[in-house]
């Protein structure tokens, strides 16, 4: 779980994981917009299948990430907790730039983060295939859900 009130700074690995989650959520929001043609996106839909305790943990993390994206102007939060957002043109352009040029960094995300999501194009909305490696998990996500583990 994200904890912004730490006594020590986040490690490089923790910051990279956080950037991955931020990019993944922005991409999920973009995919929802493409699927529904509605810029209002209800992020809490991601929580529907979780058990109560896990739902609470994930809700907090999604809220923190969503509010970060809002602070960068990629989305506009429509609730205090950030779980309903309006996808801004800047957010659309950020993801479309990543789709067109996955080898290049965008304004908010470095190329290695973008390249982790090698299935960013096509009709598989929300399909997530991350590179597997030591300690990583291969994820295939055809139901447009988000894995924040």
mmCIF file of C-alpha atoms in Angstrom:
data_model
loop_
_atom_site.group_PDB
_atom_site.id
_atom_site.type_symbol
_atom_site.label_atom_id
_atom_site.label_comp_id
_atom_site.label_asym_id
_atom_site.label_seq_id
_atom_site.Cartn_x
_atom_site.Cartn_y
_atom_site.Cartn_z
ATOM 1 C CA UNK A 1 0.000 0.000 0.000
ATOM 2 C CA UNK A 2 1.155 3.522 -0.696
ATOM 3 C CA UNK A 3 2.265 5.405 2.343
ATOM 4 C CA UNK A 4 3.107 9.049 1.781
ATOM 5 C CA UNK A 5 3.794 9.641 5.477
ATOM 6 C CA UNK A 6 6.956 7.574 5.712
ATOM 7 C CA UNK A 7 9.825 8.422 7.983
ATOM 8 C CA UNK A 8 12.318 7.559 5.254
ATOM 9 C CA UNK A 9 12.414 8.272 1.546
ATOM 10 C CA UNK A 10 11.115 5.712 -0.938
ATOM 11 C CA UNK A 11 13.702 3.505 -2.570
ATOM 12 C CA UNK A 12 14.407 3.628 -6.297
ATOM 13 C CA UNK A 13 12.557 0.315 -6.734
ATOM 14 C CA UNK A 14 9.500 1.629 -4.849
ATOM 15 C CA UNK A 15 9.442 4.755 -7.025
ATOM 16 C CA UNK A 16 9.644 2.668 -10.196
ATOM 17 C CA UNK A 17 6.746 0.471 -9.004
ATOM 18 C CA UNK A 18 4.724 3.574 -8.200
ATOM 19 C CA UNK A 19 5.368 4.989 -11.689
ATOM 20 C CA UNK A 20 4.224 1.666 -13.188
ATOM 21 C CA UNK A 21 0.980 1.861 -11.223
ATOM 22 C CA UNK A 22 0.415 5.482 -12.238
ATOM 23 C CA UNK A 23 0.919 4.666 -15.903
ATOM 24 C CA UNK A 24 -1.238 1.553 -15.669
ATOM 25 C CA UNK A 25 -4.111 3.465 -14.093
ATOM 26 C CA UNK A 26 -3.903 6.272 -16.654
ATOM 27 C CA UNK A 27 -3.896 3.695 -19.427
ATOM 28 C CA UNK A 28 -6.875 1.898 -17.865
ATOM 29 C CA UNK A 29 -8.766 5.227 -17.717
ATOM 30 C CA UNK A 30 -7.889 5.854 -21.367
ATOM 31 C CA UNK A 31 -9.057 2.356 -22.361
ATOM 32 C CA UNK A 32 -12.347 2.895 -20.535
ATOM 33 C CA UNK A 33 -12.798 6.176 -22.415
ATOM 34 C CA UNK A 34 -12.083 4.418 -25.726
ATOM 35 C CA UNK A 35 -14.506 1.613 -24.864
ATOM 36 C CA UNK A 36 -17.369 3.810 -23.669
ATOM 37 C CA UNK A 37 -16.661 7.077 -25.529
ATOM 38 C CA UNK A 38 -17.293 8.818 -22.207
ATOM 39 C CA UNK A 39 -14.553 10.901 -20.585
ATOM 40 C CA UNK A 40 -16.141 10.447 -17.143
ATOM 41 C CA UNK A 41 -14.564 7.306 -15.740
ATOM 42 C CA UNK A 42 -15.610 5.591 -12.514
ATOM 43 C CA UNK A 43 -12.377 4.147 -11.158
ATOM 44 C CA UNK A 44 -14.168 2.426 -8.269
ATOM 45 C CA UNK A 45 -15.493 -0.109 -10.828
ATOM 46 C CA UNK A 46 -12.078 -1.728 -10.486
ATOM 47 C CA UNK A 47 -12.955 -2.640 -6.911
ATOM 48 C CA UNK A 48 -16.161 -4.579 -7.601
ATOM 49 C CA UNK A 49 -14.657 -8.052 -7.388
ATOM 50 C CA UNK A 50 -12.507 -7.548 -4.304
ATOM 51 C CA UNK A 51 -13.255 -8.652 -0.747
ATOM 52 C CA UNK A 52 -13.960 -5.963 1.854
ATOM 53 C CA UNK A 53 -10.492 -5.634 3.424
ATOM 54 C CA UNK A 54 -8.707 -5.796 0.084
ATOM 55 C CA UNK A 55 -11.241 -3.348 -1.359
ATOM 56 C CA UNK A 56 -10.389 -0.812 1.336
ATOM 57 C CA UNK A 57 -6.624 -1.149 0.706
ATOM 58 C CA UNK A 58 -6.978 -0.914 -3.052
ATOM 59 C CA UNK A 59 -9.417 1.998 -2.816
ATOM 60 C CA UNK A 60 -6.875 4.010 -0.859
ATOM 61 C CA UNK A 61 -4.113 3.206 -3.340
ATOM 62 C CA UNK A 62 -6.285 3.972 -6.381
ATOM 63 C CA UNK A 63 -7.362 7.220 -4.746
ATOM 64 C CA UNK A 64 -3.746 8.267 -4.110
ATOM 65 C CA UNK A 65 -2.691 7.462 -7.671
ATOM 66 C CA UNK A 66 -5.739 9.148 -9.191
ATOM 67 C CA UNK A 67 -5.127 12.318 -7.182
ATOM 68 C CA UNK A 68 -1.509 12.298 -8.369
ATOM 69 C CA UNK A 69 -2.665 12.068 -12.013
ATOM 70 C CA UNK A 70 -5.093 14.906 -11.310
ATOM 71 C CA UNK A 71 -2.278 17.020 -9.880
ATOM 72 C CA UNK A 72 -0.361 16.538 -13.147
ATOM 73 C CA UNK A 73 -3.373 17.667 -15.210
ATOM 74 C CA UNK A 74 -3.879 14.281 -16.890
ATOM 75 C CA UNK A 75 -7.310 13.796 -15.319
ATOM 76 C CA UNK A 76 -9.616 16.000 -13.274
ATOM 77 C CA UNK A 77 -10.952 14.466 -10.102
ATOM 78 C CA UNK A 78 -14.717 14.814 -9.732
ATOM 79 C CA UNK A 79 -14.788 13.498 -6.148
ATOM 80 C CA UNK A 80 -12.592 14.243 -3.156
ATOM 81 C CA UNK A 81 -11.276 10.673 -3.180
ATOM 82 C CA UNK A 82 -10.372 10.812 -6.878
ATOM 83 C CA UNK A 83 -12.403 7.732 -7.802
ATOM 84 C CA UNK A 84 -14.463 9.491 -10.461
ATOM 85 C CA UNK A 85 -12.378 11.372 -12.989
ATOM 86 C CA UNK A 86 -12.669 13.308 -16.213
ATOM 87 C CA UNK A 87 -9.964 12.289 -18.697
ATOM 88 C CA UNK A 88 -8.287 15.495 -19.822
ATOM 89 C CA UNK A 89 -6.964 16.054 -23.342
ATOM 90 C CA UNK A 90 -3.473 16.102 -21.839
ATOM 91 C CA UNK A 91 -4.052 12.568 -20.489
ATOM 92 C CA UNK A 92 -5.312 11.354 -23.860
ATOM 93 C CA UNK A 93 -2.263 12.826 -25.573
ATOM 94 C CA UNK A 94 0.090 11.287 -22.983
ATOM 95 C CA UNK A 95 -1.236 7.762 -23.629
ATOM 96 C CA UNK A 96 -1.469 8.201 -27.394
ATOM 97 C CA UNK A 97 2.132 9.409 -27.461
ATOM 98 C CA UNK A 98 3.117 6.274 -25.523
ATOM 99 C CA UNK A 99 1.209 4.129 -28.040
ATOM 100 C CA UNK A 100 2.863 5.807 -31.027
ATOM 101 C CA UNK A 101 6.361 5.918 -29.552
ATOM 102 C CA UNK A 102 6.760 3.273 -26.830
ATOM 103 C CA UNK A 103 10.553 3.648 -27.015
ATOM 104 C CA UNK A 104 10.410 7.320 -26.009
ATOM 105 C CA UNK A 105 9.605 8.892 -22.662
ATOM 106 C CA UNK A 106 6.506 11.043 -22.369
ATOM 107 C CA UNK A 107 6.250 14.155 -20.225
ATOM 108 C CA UNK A 108 5.340 12.129 -17.128
ATOM 109 C CA UNK A 109 6.575 8.583 -17.780
ATOM 110 C CA UNK A 110 10.001 7.245 -18.742
ATOM 111 C CA UNK A 111 10.318 4.852 -21.693
ATOM 112 C CA UNK A 112 11.189 1.813 -19.519
ATOM 113 C CA UNK A 113 7.849 2.178 -17.691
ATOM 114 C CA UNK A 114 5.942 2.453 -20.975
ATOM 115 C CA UNK A 115 7.782 -0.557 -22.394
ATOM 116 C CA UNK A 116 6.650 -2.700 -19.441
ATOM 117 C CA UNK A 117 3.197 -2.586 -21.020
ATOM 118 C CA UNK A 118 3.973 -4.197 -24.354
ATOM 119 C CA UNK A 119 0.295 -4.746 -25.249
ATOM 120 C CA UNK A 120 -0.686 -1.095 -25.273
ATOM 121 C CA UNK A 121 -2.343 -1.138 -28.712
ATOM 122 C CA UNK A 122 -5.135 -3.127 -30.279
ATOM 123 C CA UNK A 123 -8.679 -4.014 -29.295
ATOM 124 C CA UNK A 124 -7.777 -5.787 -26.066
ATOM 125 C CA UNK A 125 -8.930 -2.967 -23.835
ATOM 126 C CA UNK A 126 -7.147 -3.308 -20.548
ATOM 127 C CA UNK A 127 -5.111 -6.328 -21.589
ATOM 128 C CA UNK A 128 -1.939 -6.102 -19.594
ATOM 129 C CA UNK A 129 1.089 -8.164 -20.427
ATOM 130 C CA UNK A 130 4.044 -7.248 -18.285
ATOM 131 C CA UNK A 131 7.519 -8.545 -18.917
ATOM 132 C CA UNK A 132 8.225 -11.407 -16.608
ATOM 133 C CA UNK A 133 11.492 -11.569 -14.761
ATOM 134 C CA UNK A 134 12.924 -12.326 -11.384
ATOM 135 C CA UNK A 135 10.201 -11.502 -8.881
ATOM 136 C CA UNK A 136 7.730 -10.311 -11.534
ATOM 137 C CA UNK A 137 4.406 -11.839 -12.469
ATOM 138 C CA UNK A 138 3.084 -12.215 -15.999
ATOM 139 C CA UNK A 139 -0.373 -10.693 -16.110
ATOM 140 C CA UNK A 140 -2.983 -11.229 -18.794
ATOM 141 C CA UNK A 141 -5.992 -9.068 -18.120
ATOM 142 C CA UNK A 142 -8.787 -9.333 -20.720
ATOM 143 C CA UNK A 143 -11.477 -7.989 -18.345
ATOM 144 C CA UNK A 144 -9.987 -4.490 -18.050
ATOM 145 C CA UNK A 145 -9.146 -4.774 -14.386
ATOM 146 C CA UNK A 146 -6.115 -3.335 -12.674
ATOM 147 C CA UNK A 147 -3.512 -5.208 -10.675
ATOM 148 C CA UNK A 148 -1.954 -3.027 -7.998
ATOM 149 C CA UNK A 149 0.010 -5.775 -6.262
#
